[in-house]
XYZ file of C-alpha atoms in Angstrom:
562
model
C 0.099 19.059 8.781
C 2.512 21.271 10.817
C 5.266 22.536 9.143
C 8.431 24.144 11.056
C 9.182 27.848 9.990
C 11.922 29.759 11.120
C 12.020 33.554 10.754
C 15.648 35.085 10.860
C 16.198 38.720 10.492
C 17.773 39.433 7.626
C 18.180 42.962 7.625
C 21.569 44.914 7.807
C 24.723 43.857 9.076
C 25.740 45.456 12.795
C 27.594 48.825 12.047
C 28.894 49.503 15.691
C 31.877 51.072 17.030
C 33.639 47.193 17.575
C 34.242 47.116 13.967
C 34.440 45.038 11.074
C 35.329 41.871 13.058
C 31.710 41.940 15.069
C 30.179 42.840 11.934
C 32.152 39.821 10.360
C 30.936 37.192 12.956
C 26.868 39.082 13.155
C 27.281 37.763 9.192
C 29.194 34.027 9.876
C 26.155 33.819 12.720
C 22.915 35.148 10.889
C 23.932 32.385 7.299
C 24.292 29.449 10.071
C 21.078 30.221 11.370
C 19.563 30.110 8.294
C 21.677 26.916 7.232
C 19.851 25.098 10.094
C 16.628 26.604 9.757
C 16.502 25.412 5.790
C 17.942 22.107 7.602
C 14.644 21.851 9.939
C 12.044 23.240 7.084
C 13.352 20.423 4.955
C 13.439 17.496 7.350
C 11.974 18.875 10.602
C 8.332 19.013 9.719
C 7.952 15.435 9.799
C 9.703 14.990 13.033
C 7.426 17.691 14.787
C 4.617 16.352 13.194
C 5.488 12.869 14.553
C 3.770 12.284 17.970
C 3.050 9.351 19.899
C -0.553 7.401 20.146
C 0.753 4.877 22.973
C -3.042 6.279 24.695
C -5.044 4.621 21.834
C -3.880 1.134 22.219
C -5.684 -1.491 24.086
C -4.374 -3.174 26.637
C -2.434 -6.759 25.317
C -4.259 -9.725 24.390
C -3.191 -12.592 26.500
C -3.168 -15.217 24.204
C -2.209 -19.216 25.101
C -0.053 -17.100 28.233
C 1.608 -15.008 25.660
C 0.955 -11.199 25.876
C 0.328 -9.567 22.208
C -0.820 -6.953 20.574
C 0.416 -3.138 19.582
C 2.981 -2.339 21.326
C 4.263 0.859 20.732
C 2.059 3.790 18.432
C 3.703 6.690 16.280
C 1.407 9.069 14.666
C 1.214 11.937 12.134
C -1.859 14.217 11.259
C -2.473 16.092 8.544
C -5.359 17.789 6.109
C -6.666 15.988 3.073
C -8.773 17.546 0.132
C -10.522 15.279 -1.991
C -13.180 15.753 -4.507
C -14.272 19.170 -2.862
C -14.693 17.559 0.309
C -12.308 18.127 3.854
C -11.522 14.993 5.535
C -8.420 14.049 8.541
C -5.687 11.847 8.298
C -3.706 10.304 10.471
C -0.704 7.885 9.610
C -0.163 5.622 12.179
C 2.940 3.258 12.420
C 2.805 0.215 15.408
C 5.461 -2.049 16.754
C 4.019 -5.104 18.327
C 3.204 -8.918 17.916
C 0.432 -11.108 16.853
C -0.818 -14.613 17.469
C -0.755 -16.921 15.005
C -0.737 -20.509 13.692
C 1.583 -22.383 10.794
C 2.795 -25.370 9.653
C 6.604 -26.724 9.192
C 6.074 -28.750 6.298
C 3.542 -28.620 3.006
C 2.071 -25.959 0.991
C 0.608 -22.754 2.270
C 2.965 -24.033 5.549
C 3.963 -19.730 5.152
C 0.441 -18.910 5.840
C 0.473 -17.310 8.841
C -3.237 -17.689 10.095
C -5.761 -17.157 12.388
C -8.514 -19.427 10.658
C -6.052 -22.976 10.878
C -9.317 -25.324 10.510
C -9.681 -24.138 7.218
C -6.137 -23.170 5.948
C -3.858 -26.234 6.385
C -6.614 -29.008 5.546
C -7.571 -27.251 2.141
C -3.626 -26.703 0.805
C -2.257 -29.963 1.485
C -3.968 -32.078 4.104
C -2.851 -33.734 7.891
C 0.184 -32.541 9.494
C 1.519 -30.855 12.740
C -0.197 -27.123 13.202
C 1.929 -24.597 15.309
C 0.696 -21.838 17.453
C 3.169 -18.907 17.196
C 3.309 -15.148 18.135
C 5.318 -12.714 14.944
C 6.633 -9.532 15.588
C 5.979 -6.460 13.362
C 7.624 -2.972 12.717
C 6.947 0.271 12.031
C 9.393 1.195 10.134
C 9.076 -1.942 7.844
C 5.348 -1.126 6.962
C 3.265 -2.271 9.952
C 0.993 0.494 9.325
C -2.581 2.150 8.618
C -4.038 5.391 7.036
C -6.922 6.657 8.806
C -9.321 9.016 6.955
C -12.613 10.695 8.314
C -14.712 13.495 7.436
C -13.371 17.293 8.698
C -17.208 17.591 9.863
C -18.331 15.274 12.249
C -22.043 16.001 10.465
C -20.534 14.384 7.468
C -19.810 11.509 8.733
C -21.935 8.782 8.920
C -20.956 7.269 11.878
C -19.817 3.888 10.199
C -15.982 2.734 9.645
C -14.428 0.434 6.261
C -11.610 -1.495 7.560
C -9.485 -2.093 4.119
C -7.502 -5.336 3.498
C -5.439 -5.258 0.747
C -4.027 -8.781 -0.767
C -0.675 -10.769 -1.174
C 2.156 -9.517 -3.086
C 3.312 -6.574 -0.771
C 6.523 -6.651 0.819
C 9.087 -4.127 2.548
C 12.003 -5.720 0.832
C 10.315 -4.877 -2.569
C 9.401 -1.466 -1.800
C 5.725 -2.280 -2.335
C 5.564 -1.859 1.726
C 6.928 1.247 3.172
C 7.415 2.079 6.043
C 4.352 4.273 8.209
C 4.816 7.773 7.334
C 6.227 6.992 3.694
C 1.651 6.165 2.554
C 0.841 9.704 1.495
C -0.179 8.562 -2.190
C -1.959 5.121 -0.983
C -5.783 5.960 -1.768
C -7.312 4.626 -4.635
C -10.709 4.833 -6.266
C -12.278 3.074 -3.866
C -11.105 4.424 -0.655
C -12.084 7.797 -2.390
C -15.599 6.274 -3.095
C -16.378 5.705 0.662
C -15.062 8.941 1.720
C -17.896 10.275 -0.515
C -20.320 8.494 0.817
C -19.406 9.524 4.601
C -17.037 6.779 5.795
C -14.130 6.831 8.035
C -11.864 4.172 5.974
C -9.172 2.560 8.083
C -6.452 1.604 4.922
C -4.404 -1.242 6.772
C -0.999 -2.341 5.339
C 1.069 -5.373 5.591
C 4.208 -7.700 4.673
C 2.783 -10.676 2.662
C 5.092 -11.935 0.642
C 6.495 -15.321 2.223
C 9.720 -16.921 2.304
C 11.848 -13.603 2.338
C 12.953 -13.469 5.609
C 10.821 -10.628 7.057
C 8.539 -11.661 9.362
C 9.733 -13.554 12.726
C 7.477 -15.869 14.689
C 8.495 -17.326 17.886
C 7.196 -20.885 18.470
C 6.029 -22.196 21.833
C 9.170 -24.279 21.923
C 10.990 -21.305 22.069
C 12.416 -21.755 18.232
C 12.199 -19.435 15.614
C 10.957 -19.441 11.809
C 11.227 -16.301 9.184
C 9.745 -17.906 6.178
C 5.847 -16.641 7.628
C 3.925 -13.563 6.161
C 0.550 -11.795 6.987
C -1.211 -12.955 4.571
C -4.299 -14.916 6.114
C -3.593 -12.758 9.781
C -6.654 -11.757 10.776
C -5.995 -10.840 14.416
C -3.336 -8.198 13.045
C -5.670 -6.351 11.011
C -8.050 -6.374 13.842
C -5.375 -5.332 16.654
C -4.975 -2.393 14.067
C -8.591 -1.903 13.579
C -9.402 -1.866 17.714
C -6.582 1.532 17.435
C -7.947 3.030 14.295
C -11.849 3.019 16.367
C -10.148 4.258 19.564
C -8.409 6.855 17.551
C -12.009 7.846 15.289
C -13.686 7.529 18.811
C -11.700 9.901 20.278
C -12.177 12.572 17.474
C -15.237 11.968 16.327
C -17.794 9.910 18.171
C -18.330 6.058 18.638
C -18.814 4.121 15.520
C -21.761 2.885 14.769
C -20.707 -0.078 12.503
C -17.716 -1.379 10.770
C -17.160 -3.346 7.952
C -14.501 -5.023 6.060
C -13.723 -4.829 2.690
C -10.360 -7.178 1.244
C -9.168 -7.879 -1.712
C -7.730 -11.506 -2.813
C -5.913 -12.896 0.073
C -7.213 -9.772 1.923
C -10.741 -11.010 0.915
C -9.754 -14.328 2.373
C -8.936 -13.231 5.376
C -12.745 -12.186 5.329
C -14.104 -15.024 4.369
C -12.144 -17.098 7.456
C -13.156 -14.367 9.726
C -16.746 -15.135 9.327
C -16.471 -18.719 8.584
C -14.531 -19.391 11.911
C -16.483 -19.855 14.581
C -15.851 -16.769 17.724
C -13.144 -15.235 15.119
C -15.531 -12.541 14.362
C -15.443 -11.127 17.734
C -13.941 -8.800 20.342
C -12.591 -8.111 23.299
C -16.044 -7.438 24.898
C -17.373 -10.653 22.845
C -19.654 -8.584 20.641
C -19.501 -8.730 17.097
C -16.360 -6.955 15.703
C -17.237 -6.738 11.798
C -21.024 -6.502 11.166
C -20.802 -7.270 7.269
C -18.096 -8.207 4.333
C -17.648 -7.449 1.378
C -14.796 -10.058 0.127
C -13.319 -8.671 -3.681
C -12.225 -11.494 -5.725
C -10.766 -13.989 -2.839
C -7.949 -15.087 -3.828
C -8.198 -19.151 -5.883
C -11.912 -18.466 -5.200
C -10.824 -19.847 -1.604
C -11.300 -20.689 1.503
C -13.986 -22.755 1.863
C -17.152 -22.828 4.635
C -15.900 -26.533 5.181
C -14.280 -28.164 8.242
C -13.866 -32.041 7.805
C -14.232 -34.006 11.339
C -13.680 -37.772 11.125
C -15.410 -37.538 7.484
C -17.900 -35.179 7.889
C -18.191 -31.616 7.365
C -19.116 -30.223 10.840
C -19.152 -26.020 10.099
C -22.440 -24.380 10.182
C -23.950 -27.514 11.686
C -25.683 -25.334 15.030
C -27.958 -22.928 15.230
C -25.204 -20.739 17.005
C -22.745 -20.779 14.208
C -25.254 -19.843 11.630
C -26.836 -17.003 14.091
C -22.586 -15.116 14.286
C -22.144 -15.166 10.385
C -22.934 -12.008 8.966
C -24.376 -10.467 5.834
C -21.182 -11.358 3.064
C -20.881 -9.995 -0.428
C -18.609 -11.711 -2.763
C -17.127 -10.226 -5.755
C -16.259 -12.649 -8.288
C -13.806 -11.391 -11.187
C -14.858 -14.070 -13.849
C -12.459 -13.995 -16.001
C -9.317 -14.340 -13.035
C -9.411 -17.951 -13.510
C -6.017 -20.162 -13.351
C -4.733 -23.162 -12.201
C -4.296 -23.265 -8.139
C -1.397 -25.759 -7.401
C -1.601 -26.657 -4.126
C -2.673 -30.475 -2.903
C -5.975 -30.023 -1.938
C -8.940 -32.347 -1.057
C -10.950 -34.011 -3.755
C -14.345 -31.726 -2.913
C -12.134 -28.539 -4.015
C -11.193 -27.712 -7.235
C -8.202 -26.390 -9.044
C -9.988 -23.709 -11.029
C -10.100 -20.102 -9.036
C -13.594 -19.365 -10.923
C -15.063 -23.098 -10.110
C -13.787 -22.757 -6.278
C -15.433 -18.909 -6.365
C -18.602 -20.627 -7.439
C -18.656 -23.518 -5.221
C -18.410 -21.632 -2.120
C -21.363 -19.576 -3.198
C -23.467 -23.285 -3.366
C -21.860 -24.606 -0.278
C -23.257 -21.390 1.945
C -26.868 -21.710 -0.159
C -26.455 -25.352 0.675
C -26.281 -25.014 4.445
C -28.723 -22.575 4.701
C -27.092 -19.379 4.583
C -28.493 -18.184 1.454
C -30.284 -15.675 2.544
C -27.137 -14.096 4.635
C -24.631 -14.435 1.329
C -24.389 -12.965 -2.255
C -21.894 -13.548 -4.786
C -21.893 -11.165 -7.537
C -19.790 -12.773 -11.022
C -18.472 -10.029 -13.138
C -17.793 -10.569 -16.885
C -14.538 -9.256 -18.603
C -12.762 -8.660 -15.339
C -9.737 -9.565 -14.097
C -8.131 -9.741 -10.734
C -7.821 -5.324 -10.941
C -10.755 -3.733 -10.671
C -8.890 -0.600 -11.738
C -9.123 0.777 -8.497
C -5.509 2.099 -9.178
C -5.119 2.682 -12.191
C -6.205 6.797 -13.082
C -9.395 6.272 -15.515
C -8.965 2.872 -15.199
C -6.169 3.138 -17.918
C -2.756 2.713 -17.960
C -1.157 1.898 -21.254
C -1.263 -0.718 -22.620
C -3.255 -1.972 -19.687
C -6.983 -1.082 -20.015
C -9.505 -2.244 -17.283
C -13.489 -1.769 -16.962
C -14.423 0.705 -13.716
C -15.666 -1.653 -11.293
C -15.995 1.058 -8.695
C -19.184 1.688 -10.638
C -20.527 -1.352 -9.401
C -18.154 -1.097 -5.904
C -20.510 1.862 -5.647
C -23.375 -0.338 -5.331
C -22.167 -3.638 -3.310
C -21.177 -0.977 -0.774
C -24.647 0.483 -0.384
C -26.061 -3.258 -0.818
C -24.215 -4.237 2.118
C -24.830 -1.637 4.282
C -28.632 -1.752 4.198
C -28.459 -5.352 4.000
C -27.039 -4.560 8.042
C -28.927 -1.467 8.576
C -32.516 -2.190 7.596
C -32.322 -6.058 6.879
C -32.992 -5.080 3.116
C -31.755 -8.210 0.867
C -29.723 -7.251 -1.875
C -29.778 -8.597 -5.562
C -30.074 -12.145 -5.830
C -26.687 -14.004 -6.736
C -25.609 -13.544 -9.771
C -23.518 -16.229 -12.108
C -23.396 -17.669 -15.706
C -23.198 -21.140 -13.338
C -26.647 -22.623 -13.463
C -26.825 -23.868 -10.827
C -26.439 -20.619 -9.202
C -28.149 -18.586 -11.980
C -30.933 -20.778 -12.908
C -33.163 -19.782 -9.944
C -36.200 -21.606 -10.771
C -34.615 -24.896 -13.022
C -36.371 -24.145 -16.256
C -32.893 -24.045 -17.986
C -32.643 -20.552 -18.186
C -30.580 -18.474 -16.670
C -32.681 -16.138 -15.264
C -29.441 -14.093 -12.738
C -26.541 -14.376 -14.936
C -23.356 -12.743 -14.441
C -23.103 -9.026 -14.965
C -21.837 -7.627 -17.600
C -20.842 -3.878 -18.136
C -22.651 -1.790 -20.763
C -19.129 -2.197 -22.727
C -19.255 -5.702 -23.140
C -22.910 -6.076 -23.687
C -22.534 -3.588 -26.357
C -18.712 -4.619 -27.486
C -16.820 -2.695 -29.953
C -13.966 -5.001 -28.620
C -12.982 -7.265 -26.157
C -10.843 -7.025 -22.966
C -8.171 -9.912 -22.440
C -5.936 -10.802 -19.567
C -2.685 -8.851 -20.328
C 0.217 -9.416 -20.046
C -0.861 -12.712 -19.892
C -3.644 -15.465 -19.485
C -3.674 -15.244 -15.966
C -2.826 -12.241 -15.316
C -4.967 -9.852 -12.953
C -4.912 -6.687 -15.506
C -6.773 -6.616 -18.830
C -5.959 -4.787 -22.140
C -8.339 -3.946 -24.879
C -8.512 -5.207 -28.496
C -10.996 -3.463 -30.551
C -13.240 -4.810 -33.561
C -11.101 -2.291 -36.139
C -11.814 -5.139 -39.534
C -8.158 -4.758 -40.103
C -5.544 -7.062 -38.975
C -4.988 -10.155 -36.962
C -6.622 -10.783 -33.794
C -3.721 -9.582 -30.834
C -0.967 -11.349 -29.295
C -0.147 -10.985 -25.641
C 3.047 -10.734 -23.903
C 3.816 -14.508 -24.421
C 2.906 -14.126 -28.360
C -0.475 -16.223 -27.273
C -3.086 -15.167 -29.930
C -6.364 -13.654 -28.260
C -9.632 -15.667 -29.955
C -11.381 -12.708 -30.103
C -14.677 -14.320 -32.668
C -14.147 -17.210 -30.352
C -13.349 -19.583 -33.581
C -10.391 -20.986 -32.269
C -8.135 -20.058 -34.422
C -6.085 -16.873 -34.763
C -6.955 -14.876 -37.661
C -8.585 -11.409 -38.739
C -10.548 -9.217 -36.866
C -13.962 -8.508 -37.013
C -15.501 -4.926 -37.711
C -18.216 -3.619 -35.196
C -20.762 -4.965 -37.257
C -19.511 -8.620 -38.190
C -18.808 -9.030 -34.186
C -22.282 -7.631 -33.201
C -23.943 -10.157 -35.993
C -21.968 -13.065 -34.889
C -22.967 -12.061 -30.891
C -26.913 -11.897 -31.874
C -26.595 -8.222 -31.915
C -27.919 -7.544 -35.230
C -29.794 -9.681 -37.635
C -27.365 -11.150 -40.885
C -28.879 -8.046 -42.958
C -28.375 -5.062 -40.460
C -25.506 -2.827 -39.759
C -24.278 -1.005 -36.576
C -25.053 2.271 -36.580
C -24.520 4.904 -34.254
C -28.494 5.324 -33.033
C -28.552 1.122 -33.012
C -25.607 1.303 -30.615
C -26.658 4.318 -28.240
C -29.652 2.273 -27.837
C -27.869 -1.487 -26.848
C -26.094 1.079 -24.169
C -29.153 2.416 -22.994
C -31.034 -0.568 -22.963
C -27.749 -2.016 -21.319
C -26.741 0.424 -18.303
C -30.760 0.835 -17.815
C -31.399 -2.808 -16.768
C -28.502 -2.732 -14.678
C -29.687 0.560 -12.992
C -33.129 -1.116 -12.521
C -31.258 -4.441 -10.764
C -29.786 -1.648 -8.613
C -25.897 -2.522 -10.160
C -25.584 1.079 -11.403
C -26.324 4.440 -10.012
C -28.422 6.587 -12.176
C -26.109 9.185 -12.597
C -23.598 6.211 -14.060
C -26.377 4.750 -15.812
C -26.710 8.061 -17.518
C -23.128 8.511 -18.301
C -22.820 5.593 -20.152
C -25.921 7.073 -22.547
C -23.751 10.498 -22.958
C -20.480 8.930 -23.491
C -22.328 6.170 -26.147
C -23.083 9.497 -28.021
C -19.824 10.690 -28.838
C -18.800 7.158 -29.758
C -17.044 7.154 -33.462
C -18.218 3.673 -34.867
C -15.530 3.876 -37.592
C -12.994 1.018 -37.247
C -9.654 1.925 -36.891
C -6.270 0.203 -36.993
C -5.307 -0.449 -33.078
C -1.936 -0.397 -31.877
C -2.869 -4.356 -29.694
C-alpha cells in the first residue's frame, strides 16, 4: 500500500541580517509544516491509496425495465504476506442496486431473493410475491476483498467466490464499511490462497428487520425490513467486478466456484437449483461447481410444487445446467426450524440436510451431488477461531477436511473425477447396497473416533460453536450456559464422568478386561486418520500429524475446568 511521506528540513533556524523576527516566523512555518505532514501520514495514506474502479464494472443489467447493478467502484491496493507466500489485495467498496423478489406478509417475507420458486413456498406457503430493486452502500459494507497470487505462475488460473451467512449487519458492527476488512481472512480463505486461488471474500447486510436495506417496489412504494440474505444476483454483480478486476491483472479465469456458508450456502444451493440462475451475461455458465458449508435449516430444497406436482429437474435441460455440488453437513447443528412449511419438509436442520441429499439421488442427480455428514461439528468449522480454540469454545479443524472437498470439487469439474461417495449415519443414504450396514457413514475426526472426551454445543444446545469435556474420572458430567447437563456416557442421566478407559470400554474400544494405554491409543489414531487418508478425507501430511501429536498425548485424567 502507498503511504504519504513528507520530508521537511529540519536543520537550523535562518540566521540572516532581517533578524530575530524572520528567524521567528522560518520556526512558526517549518512546526506547521510538520503539523500537517504528521496530519497526512496519519490519515492521508488511505485517501491516496483510495482510487476509483468505475472501468471494471459492467455495464447495468436491465432488469423487468429497471437498470441495476454497481454503480459506482472505490478501490484500495495493497501487499499481503501469508504463510511465506506474496499475494495482491484489493478492497473494493460499490454503490449500486440489485433485483430482487419478497413478500409483504408471512415468514421469511425479509428474504430478499433471487430463487422466489423455492423461498416463499417452503417458509410459509401461497401469497403475493414482489419484484423489487434494493440499493446498497459502500460505506455501510457493500464490499469485497480480492486476493491473488503476486506471481501470475502461482496462480492457478481459477477464482473462489466466498459467501458468508446471516447474522452480519452494519448497525452491529459485524459489517463495516469497504476499506475498514483488513483482518477478514480466515483459515479457509488462507487455505485456497495456498493452493493457488484468487478468492473473491464478498460481504453483506443480512440481518432483517433493522431498517438497512431499501427496496423500491414496482408500485413505486418502499419497504426497509429486506436483507441480502438469499441475494444471489448481488454476489454475482460483485463477482462479474472481482473477474474484470483479476482479468485485468492477471489473465482470464479459467473457472470459478462458490463456496457459502449457512444462508451463504443457500444462496448456492438456489443458484443451481433455479433454472437459468446459474448464468451470465453472455448465457454461459457463471459458477462451474459448489461447495455449499452447512446450509442453513439444511434448506432449500430441489422442489418446486406446480398444481401438486413437483416439476424441478423434470427435463433433460435442467438436469444438463446443474453442476457438480458438495454439501457439507455439520451433524450435530441440528434445531428446531420454525417457520410454516409444507408437510414433505421437516423441522429438523439435520433431517432437511439429509433429505435434500435423497431428493437430488432421487431425480437422478446422484452422480452430479455429494453430501459429506460430519460428526461432532457444529455450525463453526473453526475457520475463525486461531487453532480452532478460543476459550472456553473448542472446535475440531474442519479445514482439514475443507482441504479435501476443495480439491474433490475441483477435479470433479476439471477431469470429471467423482469424488467420495456420500457420506451419512442416515441409511438410507449410507447403506449403499441395503444389507443393513452402513457401509459410508458419516465422518468422524481421528478425535472422536479415538475420544478422550466429547465436544458439545456451547453455549448452548443449538448453538453453532462447540466446547470440550474431557473423560478426567473425576466429577460430574458439564453443564452448559443454560445449566443443561451434557450426557456425556449417553445414560441419560447426569452424573460422573468416565476415565479414558471406562468411555473407550463402554464405546467398543477396548474389551471389559483391557486398559487404554498410550501405544493402544496411538494406534486407534493411526488406524483412524489412515482410513480417512485412504477415503481421500485427509491429506497425508494431516494424516501424519495426527500420529505425531497422538504421541505426546498424556493419557492421565485430569480435573477439567467444563
Amino acid at each position: 500500500m502507498r503511504s504519504a511521506r513528507c520530508k521537511i528540513d529540519g536543520g537550523r533556524p535562518f540566521q540572516g541580517r532581517r533578524g530575530e523576527a524572520e528567524s521567528l516566523a522560518l520556526q512558526i512555518l517549518r512546526h506547521a509544516l510538520i503539523f500537517v505532514c504528521l496530519v497526512f501520514s496519519c490519515l492521508g495514506a488511505d485517501l491516496l491509496a483510495q482510487t476509483t474502479c468505475d472501468a471494471s464494472l459492467l455495464p447495468p443489467r436491465t432488469v423487468r425495465s429497471h437498470r441495476v447493478g454497481p454503480s459506482s467502484c472505490l478501490m484500495r491496493e495493497s501487499d499481503l504476506t501469508s504463510d511465506g507466500r506474496s499475494y495482491r489485495r484489493i478492497d473494493v467498496g460499490l454503490d449500486g442496486t440489485v433485483d430482487g423478489y419478497l413478500a409483504k406478509i408471512g415468514d421469511y417475507k425479509e428474504y430478499f431473493t433471487n430463487a422466489p420458486d423455492l423461498v416463499f413456498p417452503q417458509t410459509w406457503g401461497p401469497r403475493e410475491i414482489v419484484f423489487g430493486v434494493a440499493a446498497y452502500r459502500r460505506d455501510k459494507g457493500a464490499a469485497m476483498t480480492i486476493v491473488y497470487p503476486a506471481e501470475r505462475a502461482a496462480w492457478n488460473r481459477k477464482i473462489f467466490v466466498m459467501v458468508h451467512g446471516r447474522g452480519v449487519s452494519f448497525k452491529d458492527g459485524s459489517l463495516k464499511p469497504w476499506d475498514k476488512n483488513a483482518d477478514d481472512l480466515d483459515k479457509y480463505d488462507r487455505l485456497l490462497l495456498a493452493k493457488g486461488y484468487a478468492v473473491v471474500k464478498t460481504h453483506r447486510s443480512t440481518v432483517e428487520n433493522i431498517g438497512e436495506i431499501t427496496a423500491t417496489l414496482e408500485d413505486g412504494t418502499t419497504v426497509d425490513y429486506i436483507a441480502f440474505n438469499d441475494t444471489a444476483r448481488y454476489v454475482m454483480d460483485f463477482a462479474d467486478v472481482a473477474r474484470k478486476m483479476i482479468a485485468a491483472r492477471m489473465g482470464e479465469p479459467a473457472r470459478t466456484y462458490f463456496y457459502g456458508h449457512s444462508a451463504g450456502a443457500r444462496i448456492g444451493r438456489g443458484l443451481n437449483y433455479t433454472p437459468g440462475l446459474n448464468a451470465g451475461r453472455d448465457g454461459r455458465r457463471f459458477f462451474d461447481g459448489f461447495l455449499n458449508d452447512d446450509p442453513a435449516a439444511g434448506t432449500w430444497y430441489p422442489v418446486v410444487m406446480k398444481d401438486g406436482r413437483d416439476v424441478l429437474f423434470t427435463t433433460d435441460a435442467e438436469k444438463a445446467a446443474f453442476v457438480p455440488q458438495i454439501d457439507v453437513a455439520h451433524q450435530m447443528y441440528n434445531n428446531i426450524w420454525p417457520p410454516k412449511h409444507p408437510a414433505w419438509m421437516s423441522s429438523s436442520y439435520l433431517e432437511n440436510k439429509r433429505n435434500n441429499a435423497k431428493i437430488l439421488r432421487d431425480k437422478g442427480l446422484g452422480a452430479k451431488y455429494r453430501m459429506y455428514e460430519v460428526r461432532s461439528i457444529s455450525h463453526s468449522g473453526g475457520e475463525n477461531l486461531a487453532n480452532s480454540a478460543r476459550a472456553p469454545l473448542d472446535n475440531l479443524d474442519l479445514s482439514k477436511m475443507m482441504d479435501r472437498f476443495v480439491d474433490f470439487l475441483d477435479r470433479w469439474v476439471e477431469a470429471g473425477a467423482a469424488p467420495p461417495p456420500t457420506r451419512s449415519d442416515w441409511p438410507e443414504l449410507g447403506d449403499a447396497d441395503r444389507d443393513g450396514t452402513i457401509e459410508n457413514p458419516a465422518l468422524a475426526f481421528p478425535e472422536v473416533a479415538c475420544p478422550l472426551g466429547v465436544y458439545y454445543s456451547y453455549p448452548e444446545s443449538t448453538s453453532g460453536t462447540t466446547a470440550f469435556a474431557a473423560f478426567t474420572g473425576a466429577g460430574l458430567e458439564p453443564l452448559d450456559a443454560k445449566r443443561v447437563f451434557v450426557d456425556m456416557n449417553r445414560n441419560g442421566v447426569w452424573d460422573s464422568r468416565e476415565t479414558p478407559t471406562e468411555a473407550w470400554r463402554r464405546l467398543g474400544l477396548l474389551q471389559k478386561s483391557e486398559s487404554l494405554t498410550g501405544e493402544r491409543y496411538i494406534a486407534c489414531v493411526q488406524g483412524a486418520a489412515d482410513q480417512l487418508r485412504r477415503d481421500g478425507f485427509l491429506s497425508e501430511e494431516t494424516a501424519a500429524s495426527y500420529v505425531r501429536l497422538a504421541a505426546a498425548v498424556d493419557l492421565q485424567p485430569k480435573t477439567a475446568s467444563r
